[in-house]
PDB file of C-alpha atoms in Angstrom:
ATOM      1  CA  MET A   1     190.360 136.787 109.107  1.00 47.00           C
ATOM      2  CA  PRO A   2     192.555 137.869 111.873  1.00 48.00           C
ATOM      3  CA  ASP A   3     191.325 137.857 115.142  1.00 50.00           C
ATOM      4  CA  LEU A   4     190.283 142.143 116.283  1.00 47.00           C
ATOM      5  CA  PRO A   5     191.301 143.353 119.646  1.00 48.00           C
ATOM      6  CA  PRO A   6     188.564 143.884 121.778  1.00 51.00           C
ATOM      7  CA  GLY A   7     187.258 147.176 121.986  1.00 49.00           C
ATOM      8  CA  PRO A   8     187.471 149.444 124.743  1.00 48.00           C
ATOM      9  CA  GLY A   9     185.421 148.279 128.013  1.00 47.00           C
ATOM     10  CA  ALA A  10     184.683 144.957 125.982  1.00 46.00           C
ATOM     11  CA  PRO A  11     184.856 141.845 128.752  1.00 46.00           C
ATOM     12  CA  ALA A  12     188.149 139.995 127.976  1.00 47.00           C
ATOM     13  CA  GLY A  13     187.850 136.090 126.896  1.00 45.00           C
ATOM     14  CA  LEU A  14     184.723 136.373 124.611  1.00 42.00           C
ATOM     15  CA  GLY A  15     186.653 134.895 122.011  1.00 47.00           C
ATOM     16  CA  ARG A  16     186.190 135.396 118.257  1.00 48.00           C
ATOM     17  CA  TRP A  17     182.441 136.699 118.476  1.00 44.00           C
ATOM     18  CA  GLY A  18     182.857 138.807 121.773  1.00 47.00           C
ATOM     19  CA  GLY A  19     184.211 141.845 120.202  1.00 47.00           C
ATOM     20  CA  GLY A  20     180.706 142.766 118.643  1.00 50.00           C
ATOM     21  CA  GLU A  21     180.989 141.465 114.771  1.00 50.00           C
ATOM     22  CA  VAL A  22     177.885 139.918 114.064  1.00 48.00           C
ATOM     23  CA  PRO A  23     178.158 136.017 113.852  1.00 51.00           C
ATOM     24  CA  PRO A  24     177.393 134.253 110.370  1.00 53.00           C
ATOM     25  CA  ALA A  25     173.724 133.215 109.772  1.00 50.00           C
ATOM     26  CA  ALA A  26     172.723 129.915 109.966  1.00 49.00           C
ATOM     27  CA  PRO A  27     173.093 127.868 106.262  1.00 51.00           C
ATOM     28  CA  LEU A  28     170.092 127.976 104.081  1.00 48.00           C
ATOM     29  CA  VAL A  29     168.264 125.339 103.157  1.00 44.00           C
ATOM     30  CA  PRO A  30     168.342 124.494  99.561  1.00 48.00           C
ATOM     31  CA  LYS A  31     165.410 125.477  97.417  1.00 49.00           C
ATOM     32  CA  GLY A  32     162.527 123.183  97.244  1.00 46.00           C
ATOM     33  CA  ARG A  33     163.446 121.437 100.603  1.00 49.00           C
ATOM     34  CA  LEU A  34     161.507 123.407 103.168  1.00 45.00           C
ATOM     35  CA  PRO A  35     161.143 121.371 106.242  1.00 49.00           C
ATOM     36  CA  PRO A  36     157.546 120.658 107.453  1.00 50.00           C
ATOM     37  CA  ALA A  37     156.261 122.917 109.618  1.00 47.00           C
ATOM     38  CA  GLY A  38     155.058 121.306 112.958  1.00 46.00           C
ATOM     39  CA  PRO A  39     155.733 117.728 113.955  1.00 46.00           C
ATOM     40  CA  ALA A  40     155.110 115.706 110.919  1.00 47.00           C
ATOM     41  CA  ALA A  41     154.096 116.844 107.332  1.00 45.00           C
ATOM     42  CA  LEU A  42     150.566 115.414 105.928  1.00 40.00           C
ATOM     43  CA  PRO A  43     150.792 114.622 102.351  1.00 44.00           C
ATOM     44  CA  THR A  44     148.469 116.677 100.279  1.00 41.00           C
ATOM     45  CA  HIS A  45     145.761 115.620  97.723  1.00 41.00           C
ATOM     46  CA  HIS A  46     148.547 115.959  94.829  1.00 41.00           C
ATOM     47  CA  SER A  47     151.646 115.863  96.842  1.00 40.00           C
ATOM     48  CA  SER A  48     152.574 112.635  94.546  1.00 41.00           C
ATOM     49  CA  LEU A  49     151.869 113.863  90.892  1.00 39.00           C
ATOM     50  CA  SER A  50     154.749 114.836  88.778  1.00 45.00           C
ATOM     51  CA  GLU A  51     154.266 118.269  87.314  1.00 48.00           C
ATOM     52  CA  GLY A  52     151.933 118.186  84.661  1.00 50.00           C
ATOM     53  CA  GLU A  53     149.900 115.295  85.541  1.00 51.00           C
ATOM     54  CA  PRO A  54     146.105 115.219  86.146  1.00 51.00           C
ATOM     55  CA  PRO A  55     144.675 114.651  89.323  1.00 51.00           C
ATOM     56  CA  ALA A  56     142.948 111.592  90.015  1.00 53.00           C
ATOM     57  CA  LYS A  57     138.943 111.440  89.897  1.00 53.00           C
ATOM     58  CA  SER A  58     137.101 110.825  93.038  1.00 51.00           C
ATOM     59  CA  PRO A  59     134.867 107.755  93.651  1.00 48.00           C
ATOM     60  CA  ALA A  60     131.516 110.132  93.267  1.00 48.00           C
ATOM     61  CA  ASP A  61     133.143 111.708  89.836  1.00 50.00           C
ATOM     62  CA  SER A  62     133.230 108.340  88.267  1.00 50.00           C
ATOM     63  CA  THR A  63     129.820 107.441  89.217  1.00 49.00           C
ATOM     64  CA  PRO A  64     127.431 107.846  86.161  1.00 46.00           C
ATOM     65  CA  ARG A  65     125.271 110.145  86.651  1.00 51.00           C
ATOM     66  CA  ARG A  66     121.086 109.153  86.180  1.00 53.00           C
ATOM     67  CA  PRO A  67     119.874 111.187  83.480  1.00 56.00           C
ATOM     68  CA  VAL A  68     117.603 114.010  83.960  1.00 57.00           C
ATOM     69  CA  LEU A  69     114.033 113.398  83.241  1.00 58.00           C
ATOM     70  CA  SER A  70     111.493 115.498  81.623  1.00 76.00           C
ATOM     71  CA  VAL A  71     108.458 116.630  83.632  1.00 77.00           C
ATOM     72  CA  SER A  72     106.534 114.187  81.658  1.00 79.00           C
ATOM     73  CA  ALA A  73     108.930 111.357  81.973  1.00 85.00           C
ATOM     74  CA  ARG A  74     108.960 112.314  85.733  1.00 90.00           C
ATOM     75  CA  LYS A  75     104.690 112.157  85.928  1.00 92.00           C
ATOM     76  CA  ILE A  76     104.386 108.990  84.236  1.00 92.00           C
ATOM     77  CA  LYS A  77     107.083 107.302  86.840  1.00 92.00           C
ATOM     78  CA  ASP A  78     105.209 108.850  89.923  1.00 94.00           C
ATOM     79  CA  ASN A  79     101.763 107.106  88.062  1.00 95.00           C
ATOM     80  CA  ALA A  80     103.781 103.615  87.853  1.00 95.00           C
ATOM     81  CA  ALA A  81     104.395 103.851  91.654  1.00 96.00           C
ATOM     82  CA  ASP A  82     100.878 104.930  92.405  1.00 96.00           C
ATOM     83  CA  TRP A  83      99.633 102.003  90.464  1.00 97.00           C
ATOM     84  CA  HIS A  84     101.468  99.418  92.446  1.00 97.00           C
ATOM     85  CA  ASN A  85     100.400 101.218  95.695  1.00 97.00           C
ATOM     86  CA  LEU A  86      96.597 101.049  94.879  1.00 98.00           C
ATOM     87  CA  MET A  87      96.912  97.896  93.551  1.00 98.00           C
ATOM     88  CA  MET A  88      98.613  96.367  97.325  1.00 97.00           C
ATOM     89  CA  LYS A  89      95.405  98.427  99.016  1.00 98.00           C
ATOM     90  CA  TRP A  90      93.150  96.792  97.006  1.00 98.00           C
ATOM     91  CA  GLU A  91      94.344  93.406  97.605  1.00 97.00           C
ATOM     92  CA  ARG A  92      94.389  94.529 101.388  1.00 98.00           C
ATOM     93  CA  LEU A  93      91.073  95.438 101.493  1.00 98.00           C
ATOM     94  CA  ASN A  94      89.605  92.355  99.100  1.00 98.00           C
ATOM     95  CA  ASP A  95      91.435  90.264 102.006  1.00 97.00           C
ATOM     96  CA  ASN A  96      89.503  91.599 105.011  1.00 97.00           C
ATOM     97  CA  GLY A  97      86.377  91.936 102.789  1.00 97.00           C
ATOM     98  CA  PHE A  98      86.372  88.330 102.413  1.00 97.00           C
ATOM     99  CA  THR A  99      86.910  87.987 105.690  1.00 97.00           C
ATOM    100  CA  ALA A 100      83.685  89.878 106.817  1.00 97.00           C
ATOM    101  CA  ALA A 101      81.649  88.053 103.698  1.00 97.00           C
ATOM    102  CA  ASN A 102      82.659  84.503 105.293  1.00 97.00           C
ATOM    103  CA  LYS A 103      81.105  85.671 108.588  1.00 96.00           C
ATOM    104  CA  ILE A 104      78.103  86.587 106.753  1.00 96.00           C
ATOM    105  CA  VAL A 105      77.622  83.569 104.916  1.00 95.00           C
ATOM    106  CA  ASN A 106      78.417  80.898 107.860  1.00 94.00           C
ATOM    107  CA  MET A 107      76.135  83.232 110.047  1.00 93.00           C
ATOM    108  CA  LYS A 108      73.411  82.611 107.225  1.00 92.00           C
ATOM    109  CA  ILE A 109      73.888  78.920 106.786  1.00 90.00           C
ATOM    110  CA  SER A 110      73.809  78.262 111.122  1.00 88.00           C
ATOM    111  CA  GLU A 111      70.656  80.651 111.097  1.00 84.00           C
ATOM    112  CA  GLN A 112      69.129  78.438 108.114  1.00 80.00           C
ATOM    113  CA  PHE A 113      69.938  75.230 110.019  1.00 62.00           C
ATOM    114  CA  GLN A 114      68.303  76.668 113.521  1.00 68.00           C
ATOM    115  CA  ASP A 115      65.292  77.937 111.518  1.00 55.00           C
ATOM    116  CA  ASN A 116      64.677  74.100 109.905  1.00 60.00           C
ATOM    117  CA  LYS A 117      65.133  72.269 113.400  1.00 55.00           C
ATOM    118  CA  LEU A 118      62.455  74.792 114.480  1.00 56.00           C
ATOM    119  CA  GLU A 119      60.074  74.104 111.884  1.00 58.00           C
ATOM    120  CA  ILE A 120      60.171  70.334 112.663  1.00 58.00           C
ATOM    121  CA  ALA A 121      59.705  70.495 116.341  1.00 56.00           C
ATOM    122  CA  CYS A 122      56.924  73.066 116.070  1.00 60.00           C
ATOM    123  CA  ASP A 123      53.318  71.588 115.640  1.00 51.00           C
ATOM    124  CA  ASN A 124      52.111  71.530 112.361  1.00 54.00           C
ATOM    125  CA  SER A 125      48.278  72.915 114.022  1.00 51.00           C
ATOM    126  CA  ALA A 126      50.405  76.164 115.456  1.00 54.00           C
ATOM    127  CA  THR A 127      48.909  78.870 114.009  1.00 54.00           C
ATOM    128  CA  GLU A 128      50.829  81.571 111.816  1.00 52.00           C
ATOM    129  CA  SER A 129      50.906  84.044 114.956  1.00 53.00           C
ATOM    130  CA  GLU A 130      52.302  81.552 117.156  1.00 54.00           C
ATOM    131  CA  LYS A 131      55.242  80.878 115.393  1.00 55.00           C
ATOM    132  CA  PRO A 132      58.460  82.567 116.818  1.00 56.00           C
ATOM    133  CA  THR A 133      59.524  85.981 114.845  1.00 61.00           C
ATOM    134  CA  PRO A 134      63.298  86.050 113.778  1.00 60.00           C
ATOM    135  CA  LYS A 135      65.665  87.523 116.159  1.00 70.00           C
ATOM    136  CA  TYR A 136      68.079  91.025 115.400  1.00 72.00           C
ATOM    137  CA  ASN A 137      71.308  89.469 114.951  1.00 83.00           C
ATOM    138  CA  GLU A 138      73.836  92.245 115.747  1.00 90.00           C
ATOM    139  CA  GLU A 139      76.922  90.680 114.545  1.00 92.00           C
ATOM    140  CA  LEU A 140      75.514  90.092 111.358  1.00 92.00           C
ATOM    141  CA  ASP A 141      74.984  93.680 110.878  1.00 93.00           C
ATOM    142  CA  ASN A 142      78.214  94.495 112.177  1.00 95.00           C
ATOM    143  CA  CYS A 143      79.614  92.253 109.417  1.00 96.00           C
ATOM    144  CA  CYS A 144      77.369  93.696 106.955  1.00 96.00           C
ATOM    145  CA  ALA A 145      78.431  97.459 107.843  1.00 96.00           C
ATOM    146  CA  GLU A 146      81.992  96.326 107.554  1.00 97.00           C
ATOM    147  CA  LEU A 147      81.640  94.473 104.282  1.00 97.00           C
ATOM    148  CA  LEU A 148      79.852  97.779 103.184  1.00 97.00           C
ATOM    149  CA  GLN A 149      82.914  99.883 104.262  1.00 97.00           C
ATOM    150  CA  THR A 150      85.382  97.834 102.242  1.00 98.00           C
ATOM    151  CA  LEU A 151      83.681  98.508  99.402  1.00 98.00           C
ATOM    152  CA  LYS A 152      83.399 102.111  99.781  1.00 98.00           C
ATOM    153  CA  HIS A 153      87.525 102.049 100.143  1.00 98.00           C
ATOM    154  CA  MET A 154      87.532 100.059  96.831  1.00 98.00           C
ATOM    155  CA  THR A 155      85.460 102.644  95.207  1.00 98.00           C
ATOM    156  CA  LYS A 156      87.465 105.296  95.878  1.00 98.00           C
ATOM    157  CA  ILE A 157      90.623 103.198  95.046  1.00 98.00           C
ATOM    158  CA  GLN A 158      88.848 102.241  91.725  1.00 98.00           C
ATOM    159  CA  LEU A 159      88.402 106.308  91.165  1.00 98.00           C
ATOM    160  CA  LYS A 160      91.995 107.162  91.524  1.00 97.00           C
ATOM    161  CA  MET A 161      92.605 104.281  88.940  1.00 97.00           C
ATOM    162  CA  GLU A 162      90.802 106.285  86.283  1.00 97.00           C
ATOM    163  CA  LYS A 163      92.300 109.642  87.627  1.00 97.00           C
ATOM    164  CA  LEU A 164      95.863 108.231  86.823  1.00 96.00           C
ATOM    165  CA  THR A 165      94.626 106.468  83.348  1.00 97.00           C
ATOM    166  CA  SER A 166      93.158 110.055  82.560  1.00 96.00           C
ATOM    167  CA  THR A 167      96.756 111.729  83.387  1.00 94.00           C
ATOM    168  CA  THR A 168      98.551 109.338  81.246  1.00 94.00           C
ATOM    169  CA  LYS A 169      96.077 109.900  78.429  1.00 94.00           C
ATOM    170  CA  ALA A 170      96.549 113.938  78.661  1.00 93.00           C
ATOM    171  CA  ILE A 171     100.536 113.315  78.750  1.00 91.00           C
ATOM    172  CA  CYS A 172     100.373 111.013  75.554  1.00 86.00           C
ATOM    173  CA  ASP A 173      97.948 113.936  73.848  1.00 87.00           C
ATOM    174  CA  LEU A 174     100.646 116.613  75.008  1.00 86.00           C
ATOM    175  CA  GLU A 175     103.644 114.701  73.397  1.00 80.00           C
ATOM    176  CA  THR A 176     101.399 114.559  70.365  1.00 77.00           C
ATOM    177  CA  PHE A 177     100.934 118.214  70.364  1.00 74.00           C
ATOM    178  CA  HIS A 178     104.628 119.145  70.541  1.00 67.00           C
ATOM    179  CA  HIS A 179     106.024 116.622  67.946  1.00 64.00           C
ATOM    180  CA  GLY A 180     102.924 116.085  65.867  1.00 64.00           C
ATOM    181  CA  ALA A 181     100.801 113.221  65.109  1.00 59.00           C
ATOM    182  CA  GLY A 182     102.494 109.877  63.784  1.00 59.00           C
ATOM    183  CA  LYS A 183     106.263 111.308  64.379  1.00 60.00           C
ATOM    184  CA  CYS A 184     107.931 108.730  66.024  1.00 59.00           C
ATOM    185  CA  THR A 185     109.491 110.037  69.099  1.00 67.00           C
ATOM    186  CA  ALA A 186     112.315 108.572  71.506  1.00 64.00           C
ATOM    187  CA  PRO A 187     111.012 106.983  74.376  1.00 62.00           C
ATOM    188  CA  PHE A 188     110.974 108.602  77.703  1.00 64.00           C
ATOM    189  CA  PHE A 189     112.917 105.579  79.806  1.00 69.00           C
ATOM    190  CA  HIS A 190     114.010 102.197  77.676  1.00 70.00           C
ATOM    191  CA  THR A 191     111.385 100.760  75.180  1.00 80.00           C
ATOM    192  CA  TRP A 192     108.031 101.588  75.819  1.00 87.00           C
ATOM    193  CA  PRO A 193     106.498 104.405  73.311  1.00 89.00           C
ATOM    194  CA  THR A 194     104.360 107.157  75.531  1.00 87.00           C
ATOM    195  CA  PRO A 195     100.648 105.874  73.896  1.00 88.00           C
ATOM    196  CA  TYR A 196     101.802 102.186  75.825  1.00 91.00           C
ATOM    197  CA  PHE A 197     101.597 103.460  79.274  1.00 93.00           C
ATOM    198  CA  PHE A 198      98.041 104.580  78.538  1.00 95.00           C
ATOM    199  CA  GLU A 199      96.994 101.278  76.798  1.00 96.00           C
ATOM    200  CA  VAL A 200      98.431  99.559  80.220  1.00 96.00           C
ATOM    201  CA  SER A 201      96.516 101.915  82.223  1.00 96.00           C
ATOM    202  CA  LEU A 202      93.076 101.505  80.332  1.00 97.00           C
ATOM    203  CA  LYS A 203      93.519  98.176  80.395  1.00 97.00           C
ATOM    204  CA  LEU A 204      94.107  97.581  84.430  1.00 97.00           C
ATOM    205  CA  SER A 205      91.644 100.483  84.863  1.00 97.00           C
ATOM    206  CA  GLU A 206      88.841  98.515  82.785  1.00 97.00           C
ATOM    207  CA  MET A 207      89.973  95.139  84.956  1.00 98.00           C
ATOM    208  CA  TYR A 208      89.048  96.799  88.549  1.00 98.00           C
ATOM    209  CA  LYS A 209      85.931  98.621  87.147  1.00 98.00           C
ATOM    210  CA  LYS A 210      84.154  95.702  86.053  1.00 98.00           C
ATOM    211  CA  GLU A 211      85.371  93.805  89.315  1.00 98.00           C
ATOM    212  CA  LEU A 212      84.095  96.711  91.411  1.00 98.00           C
ATOM    213  CA  GLN A 213      80.772  96.374  89.802  1.00 98.00           C
ATOM    214  CA  LEU A 214      80.601  92.491  90.650  1.00 98.00           C
ATOM    215  CA  LYS A 215      81.721  93.228  94.270  1.00 98.00           C
ATOM    216  CA  GLN A 216      79.067  95.745  94.413  1.00 97.00           C
ATOM    217  CA  THR A 217      76.020  93.210  93.605  1.00 97.00           C
ATOM    218  CA  ILE A 218      77.916  90.826  96.225  1.00 97.00           C
ATOM    219  CA  VAL A 219      77.566  93.434  98.880  1.00 97.00           C
ATOM    220  CA  GLN A 220      73.954  93.976  98.050  1.00 95.00           C
ATOM    221  CA  ASP A 221      72.865  90.551  98.025  1.00 95.00           C
ATOM    222  CA  ILE A 222      74.886  87.881 100.006  1.00 94.00           C
ATOM    223  CA  ALA A 223      73.103  89.208 103.693  1.00 91.00           C
ATOM    224  CA  HIS A 224      69.878  88.398 102.185  1.00 91.00           C
ATOM    225  CA  SER A 225      70.001  85.439  99.778  1.00 90.00           C
ATOM    226  CA  ALA A 226      68.601  82.051 100.966  1.00 88.00           C
ATOM    227  CA  ASP A 227      70.009  79.699  98.602  1.00 92.00           C
ATOM    228  CA  GLN A 228      73.440  78.713 100.058  1.00 92.00           C
ATOM    229  CA  ASP A 229      75.187  77.862  96.649  1.00 94.00           C
ATOM    230  CA  LEU A 230      74.515  81.274  95.675  1.00 95.00           C
ATOM    231  CA  MET A 231      76.222  82.312  98.690  1.00 95.00           C
ATOM    232  CA  MET A 232      79.083  80.049  97.809  1.00 95.00           C
ATOM    233  CA  VAL A 233      79.263  81.341  94.527  1.00 96.00           C
ATOM    234  CA  TYR A 234      79.389  84.700  96.061  1.00 97.00           C
ATOM    235  CA  LEU A 235      81.772  84.091  98.367  1.00 96.00           C
ATOM    236  CA  SER A 236      84.731  82.777  96.138  1.00 96.00           C
ATOM    237  CA  SER A 237      83.843  85.287  93.349  1.00 97.00           C
ATOM    238  CA  TRP A 238      84.977  87.944  95.697  1.00 97.00           C
ATOM    239  CA  LEU A 239      88.158  85.742  96.756  1.00 96.00           C
ATOM    240  CA  TYR A 240      89.083  85.193  93.074  1.00 96.00           C
ATOM    241  CA  GLN A 241      88.233  88.554  91.412  1.00 97.00           C
ATOM    242  CA  PRO A 242      87.304  87.014  88.229  1.00 97.00           C
ATOM    243  CA  TYR A 243      87.577  90.299  86.264  1.00 98.00           C
ATOM    244  CA  ILE A 244      91.162  90.801  87.366  1.00 97.00           C
ATOM    245  CA  GLU A 245      93.192  88.841  85.179  1.00 96.00           C
ATOM    246  CA  ASN A 246      96.256  87.074  85.851  1.00 94.00           C
ATOM    247  CA  SER A 247      98.195  89.443  82.896  1.00 95.00           C
ATOM    248  CA  SER A 248      97.336  92.255  85.628  1.00 96.00           C
ATOM    249  CA  LYS A 249     100.371  91.728  87.714  1.00 95.00           C
ATOM    250  CA  LEU A 250     103.066  91.052  84.656  1.00 96.00           C
ATOM    251  CA  LEU A 251     101.719  94.647  83.246  1.00 96.00           C
ATOM    252  CA  LEU A 252     102.341  96.381  86.506  1.00 96.00           C
ATOM    253  CA  GLU A 253     105.807  94.787  86.844  1.00 95.00           C
ATOM    254  CA  ALA A 254     106.130  95.422  83.207  1.00 94.00           C
ATOM    255  CA  MET A 255     105.961  99.467  83.832  1.00 94.00           C
ATOM    256  CA  LEU A 256     107.676  99.182  87.237  1.00 94.00           C
ATOM    257  CA  LEU A 257     110.922  97.558  85.114  1.00 93.00           C
ATOM    258  CA  GLU A 258     110.385 100.078  82.267  1.00 90.00           C
ATOM    259  CA  THR A 259     110.013 103.583  84.948  1.00 91.00           C
ATOM    260  CA  GLY A 260     113.076 102.181  86.823  1.00 87.00           C
ATOM    261  CA  HIS A 261     111.356 101.324  90.053  1.00 81.00           C
ATOM    262  CA  ARG A 262     112.320  97.884  89.522  1.00 83.00           C
ATOM    263  CA  GLN A 263     115.877  96.758  88.499  1.00 81.00           C
ATOM    264  CA  CYS A 264     116.999  93.402  85.999  1.00 71.00           C
TER     265      CYS A 264
END
């Protein structure tokens, strides 16, 4: 294209583009190759995917979701946790009660020893009115009060255990009402049928009920007994809890494993 002469009033020496002609625009970037905006372009989540390829799953998407439990299943699972907590509290109270009962037995044996020494030292000719009267033992009274308080806490725990058992029985009755008697329904968790939760709860509740009755007898008699052998029997019975069978811990752990509180 020939150079046009400069227009009137246009300064000389502007060259080819000085005469008012618009210079050509910058070359266009080919389609699909736009320059990144800003100093550097960050790769997007799907920048490396080819067309039509599904996006990769996040770690959260690949994690298997826990099955949604029904209301009855959640209640049974909560009951299993309550059983664990109540049995742990019972064991702590049993240890505290044994400490108090042991102090009572030791003080009773010590008193008997002192009384025997005093009787030997007394003159056989002394009248009944001259014999010293028993002194009030404040420490013994405090230990008896502590043991009685421990028994009250154990009574409350045993009542809560009975309530858990009755709740489990109500769930079984509700399931029977919904599905009909004699029909086999799918287990709530792994393998246990619903009535088996009630059987385990009832067995545990009966163990602790009998043990509580024994402890009531011990609390009533341990501070009033003069027989050392009997006091030692009371003391060992409190500690070893003969009515709570060794299978109680196995039943509890099996129930926790079935409901998902314990992992294999």
